mmCIF file of C-alpha atoms in Angstrom:
data_model
loop_
_atom_site.group_PDB
_atom_site.id
_atom_site.type_symbol
_atom_site.label_atom_id
_atom_site.label_comp_id
_atom_site.label_asym_id
_atom_site.label_seq_id
_atom_site.Cartn_x
_atom_site.Cartn_y
_atom_site.Cartn_z
ATOM 1 C CA ALA A 1 -21.606 -72.675 -20.973
ATOM 2 C CA ALA A 2 -18.634 -72.649 -18.579
ATOM 3 C CA ASP A 3 -17.441 -75.975 -17.286
ATOM 4 C CA PRO A 4 -18.500 -76.678 -13.692
ATOM 5 C CA VAL A 5 -15.753 -76.148 -11.118
ATOM 6 C CA SER A 6 -14.283 -79.305 -9.579
ATOM 7 C CA TYR A 7 -12.063 -79.321 -6.538
ATOM 8 C CA ARG A 8 -9.522 -81.704 -5.113
ATOM 9 C CA THR A 9 -10.243 -82.113 -1.407
ATOM 10 C CA SER A 10 -8.737 -83.822 1.597
ATOM 11 C CA GLU A 11 -10.522 -84.763 4.779
ATOM 12 C CA VAL A 12 -9.518 -83.213 8.081
ATOM 13 C CA ASP A 13 -8.169 -86.014 10.254
ATOM 14 C CA ARG A 14 -6.716 -86.439 13.702
ATOM 15 C CA GLY A 15 -3.217 -87.652 14.481
ATOM 16 C CA ASP A 16 0.309 -86.688 15.476
ATOM 17 C CA VAL A 17 2.398 -83.936 13.892
ATOM 18 C CA VAL A 18 6.151 -84.014 14.450
ATOM 19 C CA SER A 19 8.342 -81.081 13.423
ATOM 20 C CA ARG A 20 11.809 -82.165 12.350
ATOM 21 C CA VAL A 21 15.053 -80.748 10.992
ATOM 22 C CA SER A 22 16.836 -82.880 8.426
ATOM 23 C CA ALA A 23 20.580 -82.852 7.844
ATOM 24 C CA THR A 24 23.427 -85.031 6.650
ATOM 25 C CA GLY A 25 26.557 -85.926 8.530
ATOM 26 C CA SER A 26 29.274 -88.496 9.032
ATOM 27 C CA LEU A 27 30.137 -90.882 11.845
ATOM 28 C CA ALA A 28 33.382 -90.636 13.769
ATOM 29 C CA ALA A 29 34.951 -92.146 16.854
ATOM 30 C CA LEU A 30 34.785 -90.037 20.004
ATOM 31 C CA VAL A 31 38.578 -90.034 20.319
ATOM 32 C CA THR A 32 40.841 -90.686 17.344
ATOM 33 C CA VAL A 33 44.616 -90.595 17.842
ATOM 34 C CA GLU A 34 47.141 -90.349 15.025
ATOM 35 C CA VAL A 35 50.313 -92.224 15.984
ATOM 36 C CA GLY A 36 53.415 -90.716 14.429
ATOM 37 C CA SER A 37 57.177 -91.011 14.574
ATOM 38 C CA GLN A 38 59.418 -88.360 16.082
ATOM 39 C CA ILE A 39 62.498 -89.726 14.331
ATOM 40 C CA SER A 40 63.371 -90.734 10.798
ATOM 41 C CA GLY A 41 64.306 -94.240 9.779
ATOM 42 C CA ARG A 42 63.325 -97.492 8.118
ATOM 43 C CA ILE A 43 60.351 -99.459 9.445
ATOM 44 C CA GLN A 44 61.901 -102.684 10.702
ATOM 45 C CA SER A 45 58.836 -104.456 12.111
ATOM 46 C CA LEU A 46 55.088 -103.973 12.482
ATOM 47 C CA PHE A 47 53.198 -105.494 15.395
ATOM 48 C CA ALA A 48 49.700 -104.139 14.646
ATOM 49 C CA ASP A 49 47.490 -104.045 11.580
ATOM 50 C CA PHE A 50 44.015 -102.897 10.533
ATOM 51 C CA ASN A 51 41.388 -103.723 13.193
ATOM 52 C CA SER A 52 44.026 -104.767 15.751
ATOM 53 C CA GLN A 53 43.022 -104.231 19.373
ATOM 54 C CA VAL A 54 45.875 -102.464 21.189
ATOM 55 C CA LYS A 55 46.592 -101.447 24.764
ATOM 56 C CA GLN A 56 48.261 -98.267 25.961
ATOM 57 C CA GLY A 57 52.056 -98.690 25.912
ATOM 58 C CA GLN A 58 51.938 -101.719 23.595
ATOM 59 C CA LEU A 59 54.721 -101.963 20.991
ATOM 60 C CA ILE A 60 53.055 -101.578 17.590
ATOM 61 C CA ALA A 61 56.029 -100.796 15.320
ATOM 62 C CA LYS A 62 59.820 -100.760 15.385
ATOM 63 C CA ILE A 63 62.167 -98.421 13.506
ATOM 64 C CA ASP A 64 65.664 -99.666 12.629
ATOM 65 C CA SER A 65 67.719 -98.655 15.667
ATOM 66 C CA SER A 66 71.279 -99.379 14.469
ATOM 67 C CA LEU A 67 72.181 -95.736 13.795
ATOM 68 C CA TYR A 68 70.586 -94.554 17.028
ATOM 69 C CA THR A 69 72.315 -97.287 19.044
ATOM 70 C CA ALA A 70 75.667 -96.175 17.625
ATOM 71 C CA ALA A 71 74.852 -92.539 18.382
ATOM 72 C CA SER A 72 73.980 -93.473 21.957
ATOM 73 C CA GLN A 73 77.242 -95.382 22.404
ATOM 74 C CA GLN A 74 79.198 -92.470 20.948
ATOM 75 C CA ALA A 75 77.463 -90.018 23.293
ATOM 76 C CA ARG A 76 78.214 -92.282 26.267
ATOM 77 C CA ALA A 77 81.882 -92.425 25.280
ATOM 78 C CA ASN A 78 81.959 -88.643 24.954
ATOM 79 C CA LEU A 79 80.528 -88.352 28.460
ATOM 80 C CA LEU A 80 83.227 -90.651 29.862
ATOM 81 C CA SER A 81 85.876 -88.595 28.090
ATOM 82 C CA ALA A 82 84.428 -85.348 29.466
ATOM 83 C CA ARG A 83 84.406 -86.768 32.977
ATOM 84 C CA ALA A 84 88.062 -87.787 32.598
ATOM 85 C CA SER A 85 88.940 -84.302 31.384
ATOM 86 C CA LEU A 86 87.136 -82.847 34.387
ATOM 87 C CA GLU A 87 89.047 -85.097 36.760
ATOM 88 C CA ARG A 88 92.371 -84.095 35.155
ATOM 89 C CA ALA A 89 91.409 -80.407 35.360
ATOM 90 C CA GLU A 90 90.497 -80.763 39.031
ATOM 91 C CA VAL A 91 93.857 -82.413 39.793
ATOM 92 C CA GLN A 92 95.723 -79.666 37.922
ATOM 93 C CA SER A 93 93.679 -77.012 39.694
ATOM 94 C CA ALA A 94 94.405 -78.490 43.111
ATOM 95 C CA GLU A 95 98.131 -78.530 42.312
ATOM 96 C CA ALA A 96 97.961 -74.912 41.047
ATOM 97 C CA GLN A 97 96.193 -73.857 44.245
ATOM 98 C CA ARG A 98 98.972 -75.426 46.357
ATOM 99 C CA GLN A 99 101.600 -73.692 44.239
ATOM 100 C CA ALA A 100 99.821 -70.367 44.696
ATOM 101 C CA VAL A 101 99.671 -70.792 48.473
ATOM 102 C CA ARG A 102 103.367 -71.736 48.586
ATOM 103 C CA ALA A 103 104.258 -68.768 46.358
ATOM 104 C CA ARG A 104 102.472 -66.367 48.703
ATOM 105 C CA GLN A 105 104.367 -67.759 51.680
ATOM 106 C CA LEU A 106 107.719 -67.511 49.915
ATOM 107 C CA ALA A 107 106.937 -64.012 48.743
ATOM 108 C CA GLU A 108 106.216 -62.955 52.333
ATOM 109 C CA GLN A 109 109.658 -64.290 53.259
ATOM 110 C CA LYS A 110 111.199 -62.409 50.342
ATOM 111 C CA LEU A 111 112.423 -65.706 48.888
ATOM 112 C CA ILE A 112 110.776 -65.187 45.482
ATOM 113 C CA SER A 113 109.838 -62.109 43.545
ATOM 114 C CA GLU A 114 106.357 -60.648 43.407
ATOM 115 C CA ASN A 115 106.239 -61.516 39.711
ATOM 116 C CA ASP A 116 106.720 -65.205 40.465
ATOM 117 C CA ARG A 117 104.039 -64.990 43.163
ATOM 118 C CA ASP A 118 101.596 -63.284 40.761
ATOM 119 C CA ALA A 119 102.307 -65.868 38.075
ATOM 120 C CA ALA A 120 101.474 -68.697 40.488
ATOM 121 C CA VAL A 121 98.221 -67.007 41.565
ATOM 122 C CA THR A 122 97.230 -66.367 37.952
ATOM 123 C CA ASN A 123 97.931 -69.997 37.046
ATOM 124 C CA ALA A 124 95.713 -71.126 39.952
ATOM 125 C CA ARG A 125 92.857 -68.949 38.730
ATOM 126 C CA ALA A 126 93.244 -70.222 35.154
ATOM 127 C CA SER A 127 93.214 -73.820 36.332
ATOM 128 C CA GLN A 128 90.013 -73.122 38.265
ATOM 129 C CA ALA A 129 88.440 -71.723 35.087
ATOM 130 C CA SER A 130 89.518 -74.903 33.298
ATOM 131 C CA VAL A 131 87.625 -76.904 35.902
ATOM 132 C CA SER A 132 84.488 -74.861 35.297
ATOM 133 C CA GLN A 133 84.854 -75.373 31.550
ATOM 134 C CA ALA A 134 85.364 -79.113 32.038
ATOM 135 C CA LYS A 135 82.202 -79.268 34.161
ATOM 136 C CA ALA A 136 80.285 -77.526 31.368
ATOM 137 C CA GLU A 137 81.629 -80.090 28.878
ATOM 138 C CA VAL A 138 80.410 -82.889 31.151
ATOM 139 C CA GLU A 139 76.916 -81.358 31.261
ATOM 140 C CA ARG A 140 76.935 -80.921 27.488
ATOM 141 C CA ALA A 141 77.976 -84.541 27.008
ATOM 142 C CA ARG A 142 75.341 -85.699 29.494
ATOM 143 C CA SER A 143 72.665 -83.740 27.590
ATOM 144 C CA ALA A 144 73.827 -85.245 24.282
ATOM 145 C CA LEU A 145 73.647 -88.724 25.803
ATOM 146 C CA SER A 146 70.136 -88.053 27.085
ATOM 147 C CA GLN A 147 69.062 -86.920 23.618
ATOM 148 C CA ALA A 148 70.679 -89.944 21.981
ATOM 149 C CA ASP A 149 68.989 -92.312 24.445
ATOM 150 C CA THR A 150 65.665 -90.591 23.884
ATOM 151 C CA ASN A 151 66.003 -90.984 20.115
ATOM 152 C CA LEU A 152 66.872 -94.635 20.658
ATOM 153 C CA ARG A 153 63.710 -95.128 22.728
ATOM 154 C CA TYR A 154 61.685 -93.431 19.978
ATOM 155 C CA THR A 155 62.584 -96.327 17.657
ATOM 156 C CA ASP A 156 59.905 -98.228 19.594
ATOM 157 C CA ILE A 157 56.478 -96.946 18.460
ATOM 158 C CA LEU A 158 54.052 -97.463 21.346
ATOM 159 C CA ALA A 159 50.271 -97.193 21.372
ATOM 160 C CA PRO A 160 49.340 -93.974 23.215
ATOM 161 C CA THR A 161 45.900 -95.265 24.241
ATOM 162 C CA ASP A 162 43.689 -98.338 24.328
ATOM 163 C CA GLY A 163 41.693 -98.782 21.155
ATOM 164 C CA ILE A 164 41.435 -100.328 17.712
ATOM 165 C CA VAL A 165 43.650 -99.592 14.720
ATOM 166 C CA ILE A 166 41.473 -98.162 11.966
ATOM 167 C CA SER A 167 44.289 -97.144 9.634
ATOM 168 C CA ARG A 168 47.880 -98.230 8.918
ATOM 169 C CA ALA A 169 49.894 -95.933 6.639
ATOM 170 C CA VAL A 170 53.283 -97.713 6.437
ATOM 171 C CA ASN A 171 54.763 -101.076 5.482
ATOM 172 C CA VAL A 172 57.881 -102.945 6.597
ATOM 173 C CA GLY A 173 60.939 -101.572 4.817
ATOM 174 C CA GLN A 174 59.400 -98.158 4.211
ATOM 175 C CA THR A 175 61.466 -95.147 5.274
ATOM 176 C CA VAL A 176 59.732 -92.412 7.234
ATOM 177 C CA ALA A 177 61.108 -88.865 7.424
ATOM 178 C CA ALA A 178 60.378 -86.712 10.447
ATOM 179 C CA SER A 179 62.420 -83.683 9.423
ATOM 180 C CA LEU A 180 59.448 -81.344 8.859
ATOM 181 C CA GLN A 181 56.537 -83.007 10.662
ATOM 182 C CA ALA A 182 55.815 -86.303 12.369
ATOM 183 C CA PRO A 183 54.689 -88.848 9.763
ATOM 184 C CA VAL A 184 51.464 -90.661 10.670
ATOM 185 C CA LEU A 185 51.977 -94.420 10.984
ATOM 186 C CA PHE A 186 48.671 -95.534 12.530
ATOM 187 C CA THR A 187 45.288 -94.085 13.376
ATOM 188 C CA ILE A 188 43.741 -95.511 16.548
ATOM 189 C CA ALA A 189 40.099 -95.083 17.563
ATOM 190 C CA GLN A 190 39.835 -95.206 21.324
ATOM 191 C CA ASP A 191 36.431 -96.918 21.609
ATOM 192 C CA LEU A 192 34.034 -97.645 18.747
ATOM 193 C CA ARG A 193 31.236 -98.657 21.127
ATOM 194 C CA GLU A 194 30.520 -94.968 21.570
ATOM 195 C CA MET A 195 30.584 -92.752 18.491
ATOM 196 C CA GLU A 196 29.473 -89.333 17.342
ATOM 197 C CA VAL A 197 27.830 -87.886 14.261
ATOM 198 C CA HIS A 198 28.992 -84.528 12.899
ATOM 199 C CA THR A 199 26.113 -82.963 10.987
ATOM 200 C CA ASN A 200 25.914 -79.966 8.673
ATOM 201 C CA VAL A 201 22.816 -78.046 9.797
ATOM 202 C CA ALA A 202 21.675 -75.077 7.716
ATOM 203 C CA GLU A 203 21.835 -71.685 9.403
ATOM 204 C CA SER A 204 18.069 -71.293 8.932
ATOM 205 C CA ASP A 205 17.488 -74.339 11.164
ATOM 206 C CA ILE A 206 20.297 -74.057 13.686
ATOM 207 C CA GLY A 207 18.332 -71.698 15.955
ATOM 208 C CA ARG A 208 15.725 -74.419 16.499
ATOM 209 C CA LEU A 209 18.212 -76.927 17.891
ATOM 210 C CA GLU A 210 19.252 -77.380 21.509
ATOM 211 C CA ALA A 211 21.422 -79.809 23.434
ATOM 212 C CA ASP A 212 19.830 -83.139 24.473
ATOM 213 C CA MET A 213 17.282 -83.122 21.638
ATOM 214 C CA PRO A 214 16.512 -86.671 20.426
ATOM 215 C CA VAL A 215 17.840 -87.672 17.021
ATOM 216 C CA GLN A 216 17.078 -90.448 14.564
ATOM 217 C CA PHE A 217 19.347 -91.292 11.636
ATOM 218 C CA THR A 218 19.929 -93.928 9.010
ATOM 219 C CA VAL A 219 22.992 -95.135 7.125
ATOM 220 C CA ASP A 220 23.218 -96.710 3.696
ATOM 221 C CA ALA A 221 24.777 -99.868 5.113
ATOM 222 C CA TYR A 222 21.549 -100.773 6.959
ATOM 223 C CA PRO A 223 18.603 -99.510 4.875
ATOM 224 C CA GLY A 224 15.365 -99.321 6.788
ATOM 225 C CA GLN A 225 17.038 -99.489 10.209
ATOM 226 C CA ALA A 226 16.886 -96.350 12.346
ATOM 227 C CA PHE A 227 19.573 -95.489 14.879
ATOM 228 C CA SER A 228 19.044 -93.087 17.749
ATOM 229 C CA GLY A 229 21.128 -90.526 19.572
ATOM 230 C CA LYS A 230 20.959 -87.067 21.124
ATOM 231 C CA ILE A 231 22.613 -83.731 20.500
ATOM 232 C CA ARG A 232 25.656 -83.156 22.702
ATOM 233 C CA GLU A 233 26.619 -79.678 21.502
ATOM 234 C CA ILE A 234 26.211 -77.193 18.675
ATOM 235 C CA ARG A 235 29.550 -75.752 17.661
ATOM 236 C CA ASN A 236 29.811 -72.053 16.919
ATOM 237 C CA ALA A 237 32.356 -72.277 14.118
ATOM 238 C CA PRO A 238 30.612 -71.761 10.752
ATOM 239 C CA GLN A 239 31.349 -74.005 7.804
ATOM 240 C CA ILE A 240 31.020 -72.169 4.498
ATOM 241 C CA LEU A 241 30.845 -74.087 1.230
ATOM 242 C CA GLN A 242 29.756 -72.370 -1.992
ATOM 243 C CA ASN A 243 28.291 -69.468 0.019
ATOM 244 C CA VAL A 244 26.125 -71.864 2.074
ATOM 245 C CA VAL A 245 26.610 -71.513 5.835
ATOM 246 C CA THR A 246 26.146 -74.564 8.040
ATOM 247 C CA TYR A 247 26.978 -75.417 11.640
ATOM 248 C CA ASP A 248 28.161 -78.659 13.218
ATOM 249 C CA ALA A 249 25.666 -80.278 15.582
ATOM 250 C CA VAL A 250 27.514 -83.109 17.351
ATOM 251 C CA ILE A 251 25.348 -86.132 18.168
ATOM 252 C CA ASP A 252 26.256 -88.853 20.682
ATOM 253 C CA VAL A 253 25.510 -92.390 19.469
ATOM 254 C CA ASP A 254 25.546 -95.724 21.282
ATOM 255 C CA ASN A 255 27.290 -98.330 19.105
ATOM 256 C CA ALA A 256 27.384 -101.284 21.491
ATOM 257 C CA ASP A 257 26.800 -103.769 18.668
ATOM 258 C CA LEU A 258 29.617 -102.198 16.581
ATOM 259 C CA LYS A 259 27.450 -101.973 13.467
ATOM 260 C CA LEU A 260 28.384 -98.362 12.784
ATOM 261 C CA LYS A 261 31.822 -97.588 11.415
ATOM 262 C CA PRO A 262 33.818 -94.338 11.160
ATOM 263 C CA GLY A 263 33.162 -92.379 8.004
ATOM 264 C CA MET A 264 29.661 -93.700 7.305
ATOM 265 C CA THR A 265 27.241 -91.112 5.924
ATOM 266 C CA ALA A 266 24.251 -90.474 8.196
ATOM 267 C CA SER A 267 20.892 -89.039 7.130
ATOM 268 C CA VAL A 268 19.783 -87.274 10.296
ATOM 269 C CA SER A 269 16.300 -86.315 11.464
ATOM 270 C CA ILE A 270 16.132 -84.151 14.597
ATOM 271 C CA THR A 271 12.818 -83.931 16.438
ATOM 272 C CA ILE A 272 12.064 -80.286 17.243
ATOM 273 C CA ASP A 273 8.470 -80.427 18.497
ATOM 274 C CA ARG A 274 5.581 -82.868 18.657
ATOM 275 C CA ALA A 275 1.792 -82.403 18.770
ATOM 276 C CA GLU A 276 -0.163 -85.564 19.575
ATOM 277 C CA ASP A 277 -3.740 -86.410 18.616
ATOM 278 C CA VAL A 278 -4.561 -83.055 17.003
ATOM 279 C CA LEU A 279 -6.662 -82.006 14.007
ATOM 280 C CA ARG A 280 -4.487 -81.928 10.894
ATOM 281 C CA VAL A 281 -4.829 -80.473 7.429
ATOM 282 C CA PRO A 282 -2.514 -80.824 4.435
ATOM 283 C CA ASN A 283 -0.169 -77.911 3.891
ATOM 284 C CA ALA A 284 -1.617 -77.592 0.391
ATOM 285 C CA ALA A 285 -4.979 -76.633 1.951
ATOM 286 C CA LEU A 286 -3.342 -73.662 3.692
ATOM 287 C CA ARG A 287 -1.817 -72.520 0.402
ATOM 288 C CA PHE A 288 -5.005 -72.838 -1.666
ATOM 289 C CA GLN A 289 -6.878 -69.687 -2.682
ATOM 290 C CA PRO A 290 -9.866 -69.647 -5.072
ATOM 291 C CA PRO A 291 -9.404 -67.420 -8.102
ATOM 292 C CA GLY A 292 -10.195 -63.791 -7.376
ATOM 293 C CA THR A 293 -9.564 -64.032 -3.613
ATOM 294 C CA GLU A 294 -6.659 -62.888 -1.500
ATOM 295 C CA ALA A 295 -5.006 -64.717 1.357
ATOM 296 C CA GLY A 296 -6.098 -63.392 4.687
ATOM 297 C CA ARG A 297 -3.915 -63.406 7.749
ATOM 298 C CA THR A 298 -4.405 -61.477 10.961
ATOM 299 C CA ARG A 299 -1.281 -62.714 12.689
ATOM 300 C CA ASP A 300 1.569 -65.148 12.035
ATOM 301 C CA ALA A 301 -0.200 -68.287 13.293
ATOM 302 C CA GLU A 302 -3.651 -67.459 11.916
ATOM 303 C CA ARG A 303 -4.544 -68.517 8.385
ATOM 304 C CA ALA A 304 -7.595 -69.778 6.530
ATOM 305 C CA VAL A 305 -8.643 -72.900 4.712
ATOM 306 C CA TRP A 306 -11.474 -73.355 2.229
ATOM 307 C CA VAL A 307 -14.000 -76.059 3.093
ATOM 308 C CA LEU A 308 -16.446 -77.612 0.635
ATOM 309 C CA ARG A 309 -19.771 -77.860 2.464
ATOM 310 C CA GLY A 310 -22.323 -79.270 0.096
ATOM 311 C CA LYS A 311 -21.666 -77.351 -3.097
ATOM 312 C CA GLU A 312 -20.632 -74.185 -1.289
ATOM 313 C CA LEU A 313 -17.023 -73.137 -0.777
ATOM 314 C CA VAL A 314 -16.637 -71.685 2.732
ATOM 315 C CA ARG A 315 -13.580 -69.811 4.038
ATOM 316 C CA VAL A 316 -12.683 -70.937 7.568
ATOM 317 C CA PRO A 317 -10.051 -68.971 9.550
ATOM 318 C CA VAL A 318 -7.805 -71.247 11.615
ATOM 319 C CA GLU A 319 -4.902 -70.916 14.008
ATOM 320 C CA THR A 320 -2.115 -73.233 13.010
ATOM 321 C CA GLY A 321 0.442 -75.091 15.085
ATOM 322 C CA ILE A 322 3.550 -76.996 14.098
ATOM 323 C CA SER A 323 4.093 -78.598 10.702
ATOM 324 C CA ASP A 324 6.010 -81.653 9.595
ATOM 325 C CA GLY A 325 6.368 -80.356 6.042
ATOM 326 C CA THR A 326 3.288 -82.220 4.805
ATOM 327 C CA MET A 327 0.632 -81.800 7.507
ATOM 328 C CA THR A 328 -0.050 -78.864 9.843
ATOM 329 C CA ALA A 329 -1.677 -79.031 13.262
ATOM 330 C CA ILE A 330 -4.797 -76.896 13.788
ATOM 331 C CA LYS A 331 -5.039 -75.225 17.186
ATOM 332 C CA SER A 332 -8.430 -73.557 16.753
ATOM 333 C CA GLY A 333 -11.043 -72.735 14.130
ATOM 334 C CA ASP A 334 -14.448 -73.891 12.877
ATOM 335 C CA LEU A 335 -13.095 -77.166 11.535
ATOM 336 C CA LYS A 336 -14.472 -80.598 12.333
ATOM 337 C CA LEU A 337 -13.189 -84.078 11.781
ATOM 338 C CA ASP A 338 -13.787 -85.269 8.201
ATOM 339 C CA ASP A 339 -14.424 -81.747 6.855
ATOM 340 C CA ALA A 340 -13.400 -81.626 3.193
ATOM 341 C CA VAL A 341 -10.714 -78.958 2.845
ATOM 342 C CA VAL A 342 -9.868 -77.882 -0.687
ATOM 343 C CA THR A 343 -6.306 -78.334 -1.872
ATOM 344 C CA ALA A 344 -6.611 -77.536 -5.591
ATOM 345 C CA ILE A 345 -8.962 -76.894 -8.510
ATOM 346 C CA THR A 346 -9.118 -79.841 -10.898
ATOM 347 C CA SER A 347 -11.345 -78.338 -13.652
ATOM 348 C CA GLY A 348 -13.416 -75.249 -14.499
ATOM 349 C CA GLY A 349 -12.988 -72.068 -12.534
#
């Protein structure tokens, strides 16, 4: 004789069903500024370290300025020399202009030849050109002095914003080279009391997310403690890793107690929809089919469950709602509280 059929059942209950999207991400400061050096040189002094609070314009490092001070003094001397040359050229030009005027007068009186007159006029024009050239040399020297003074000011590394130093990349005595790109000396987070989480959301879920959706997340540093936030924006740039496409959903987080730190890994749960106080069945009940039967579905939201009533197995069509991955809400159907829905066959069959 065949073994009797036994079923694993679960009672229909009433409760809440919350649909969520899960993702992972990392915490970051809202504004992070990398402080670099625009000139090369040896680090002479450091006035900030890890976790230092700094104000905008505060001196946080000093590059050895001896070479730049000498360059500035040399440029200033060159400017003085150019100004002296200009003054000499102007005096010579004025004298040449007087000689040209006198030569014209004498030529009109036939006291000198036209050649002498032309030579005096030509000399006046040449002296005027010398003045223009001397003026250009003054401007060039002034520009060189401005550049030298600017480089000298760049030996003072100033904080570009208020914030906290989260990274220091140099030590006293180290030489930094700015020939190709500005070397990073410090990284400053503007305000760690407000942070953001950058999450990698799968492309299959991204269409379900919208701005201002509530978010819960946890970090390994505080197991069992949930932190909250909300979606600020969903960025359109795809991130492709090993042929998996994800998108960055940026989440605003309040960090007034400064527990969260940049770089922490966040396990994110985003609430998509919620159904409160509804009939629920296990997802396994919607997947169960007795041997020899076919799943019936008239439209996307309409399925069927099998209910054990007495010893009889009864198929009950239902219209389903949202699911949390384990339980599914039932919108309509001939189901009652405590009905025994079948989830699996345990023996026989």
